[in-house]
mmCIF file of C-alpha atoms in Angstrom:
data_model
loop_
_atom_site.group_PDB
_atom_site.id
_atom_site.type_symbol
_atom_site.label_atom_id
_atom_site.label_comp_id
_atom_site.label_asym_id
_atom_site.label_seq_id
_atom_site.Cartn_x
_atom_site.Cartn_y
_atom_site.Cartn_z
ATOM 1 C CA SER A 1063 -7.043 72.444 24.290
ATOM 2 C CA ALA A 1064 -8.905 72.911 21.026
ATOM 3 C CA GLN A 1065 -5.955 74.875 19.650
ATOM 4 C CA ASP A 1066 -3.524 72.058 20.501
ATOM 5 C CA CYS A 1067 -5.791 69.534 18.790
ATOM 6 C CA TRP A 1068 -6.026 71.734 15.681
ATOM 7 C CA ASN A 1069 -2.255 72.278 15.605
ATOM 8 C CA PHE A 1070 -1.555 68.551 15.910
ATOM 9 C CA TRP A 1071 -4.017 67.658 13.128
ATOM 10 C CA PHE A 1072 -3.011 70.479 10.781
ATOM 11 C CA SER A 1073 0.744 69.940 11.221
ATOM 12 C CA ARG A 1074 0.394 66.398 9.857
ATOM 13 C CA ILE A 1075 -1.327 67.319 6.594
ATOM 14 C CA GLU A 1076 1.031 66.554 3.707
ATOM 15 C CA GLU A 1077 2.580 69.752 2.348
ATOM 16 C CA GLU A 1078 1.128 69.253 -1.140
ATOM 17 C CA ASP A 1079 -2.411 69.238 0.332
ATOM 18 C CA VAL A 1080 -2.194 72.116 2.830
ATOM 19 C CA GLN A 1081 -3.529 74.776 0.458
ATOM 20 C CA HIS A 1082 -6.300 72.460 -0.732
ATOM 21 C CA VAL A 1083 -7.441 71.969 2.892
ATOM 22 C CA LYS A 1084 -7.192 75.706 3.622
ATOM 23 C CA ASP A 1085 -9.317 76.391 0.524
ATOM 24 C CA ALA A 1086 -11.960 73.934 1.766
ATOM 25 C CA PHE A 1087 -12.205 75.733 5.111
ATOM 26 C CA ALA A 1088 -12.438 79.078 3.318
ATOM 27 C CA GLU A 1089 -15.281 77.676 1.214
ATOM 28 C CA MET A 1090 -17.071 76.509 4.386
ATOM 29 C CA ALA A 1091 -16.873 80.057 5.739
ATOM 30 C CA ARG A 1092 -17.912 81.667 2.459
ATOM 31 C CA THR A 1093 -20.864 79.422 1.608
ATOM 32 C CA SER A 1094 -22.075 78.111 4.988
ATOM 33 C CA GLY A 1095 -22.556 74.822 3.124
ATOM 34 C CA VAL A 1096 -21.219 71.306 3.471
ATOM 35 C CA VAL A 1097 -17.752 70.908 1.953
ATOM 36 C CA GLN A 1098 -15.655 67.783 1.335
ATOM 37 C CA VAL A 1099 -11.917 67.612 0.896
ATOM 38 C CA GLU A 1100 -9.577 64.642 0.468
ATOM 39 C CA TYR A 1101 -5.958 64.886 1.537
ATOM 40 C CA PHE A 1102 -2.965 62.886 2.717
ATOM 41 C CA TRP A 1103 -2.053 62.935 6.399
ATOM 42 C CA ARG A 1104 0.976 61.604 8.298
ATOM 43 C CA HIS A 1105 -0.222 59.014 10.826
ATOM 44 C CA GLU A 1106 2.178 58.275 13.703
ATOM 45 C CA GLN A 1107 2.114 54.475 13.254
ATOM 46 C CA GLU A 1108 0.834 53.927 9.724
ATOM 47 C CA GLY A 1109 2.643 56.641 7.826
ATOM 48 C CA ARG A 1110 0.935 58.388 4.931
ATOM 49 C CA ILE A 1111 -2.820 57.775 4.852
ATOM 50 C CA ARG A 1112 -5.638 59.329 2.831
ATOM 51 C CA LEU A 1113 -8.484 61.091 4.646
ATOM 52 C CA ARG A 1114 -11.771 62.671 3.621
ATOM 53 C CA LEU A 1115 -13.057 65.562 5.716
ATOM 54 C CA THR A 1116 -16.709 66.552 5.437
ATOM 55 C CA GLY A 1117 -17.941 69.566 7.344
ATOM 56 C CA LEU A 1118 -19.672 72.896 7.558
ATOM 57 C CA GLN A 1119 -19.046 76.001 9.583
ATOM 58 C CA VAL A 1120 -21.694 76.455 12.269
ATOM 59 C CA GLU A 1121 -20.221 79.426 14.132
ATOM 60 C CA ASP A 1122 -17.765 82.205 13.336
ATOM 61 C CA GLY A 1123 -16.622 83.777 16.590
ATOM 62 C CA SER A 1124 -14.030 86.451 17.135
ATOM 63 C CA ALA A 1125 -11.478 83.974 18.516
ATOM 64 C CA CYS A 1126 -12.322 80.835 16.544
ATOM 65 C CA ARG A 1127 -14.634 79.135 14.075
ATOM 66 C CA LYS A 1128 -16.769 76.155 15.006
ATOM 67 C CA ILE A 1129 -16.927 73.396 12.404
ATOM 68 C CA LYS A 1130 -19.344 70.471 12.503
ATOM 69 C CA GLY A 1131 -18.357 67.376 10.580
ATOM 70 C CA TYR A 1132 -16.239 64.275 10.493
ATOM 71 C CA CYS A 1133 -13.053 62.875 9.053
ATOM 72 C CA ARG A 1134 -12.705 59.359 7.640
ATOM 73 C CA ARG A 1135 -9.874 57.281 6.358
ATOM 74 C CA ILE A 1136 -10.286 56.156 2.763
ATOM 75 C CA ASP A 1137 -8.204 53.926 0.531
ATOM 76 C CA GLU A 1138 -6.752 54.797 -2.857
ATOM 77 C CA SER A 1139 -9.977 53.873 -4.668
ATOM 78 C CA GLY A 1140 -11.882 56.497 -2.660
ATOM 79 C CA THR A 1141 -13.754 54.007 -0.483
ATOM 80 C CA LEU A 1142 -13.494 53.061 3.155
ATOM 81 C CA PRO A 1143 -10.852 50.411 3.819
ATOM 82 C CA ALA A 1144 -11.976 46.870 4.595
ATOM 83 C CA PRO A 1145 -12.134 46.012 8.324
#
């Protein structure tokens, strides 16, 4: 389900970045604009990796919010890793 997917993703955000990610989603809701956030995430095989989420809120329903965007892995320099 969508809730299971969210729970899996959110539970793996590094503790030091949780509030930063929550703030980004709050900004999406408040501004209806595109927001970017970088954070560390615990990958099952690769351990701690850095991700950049870019998105905007496109719907705010009574049961859930719909976000349109993408998430990419980045390296420590802030760029995409080499293939």
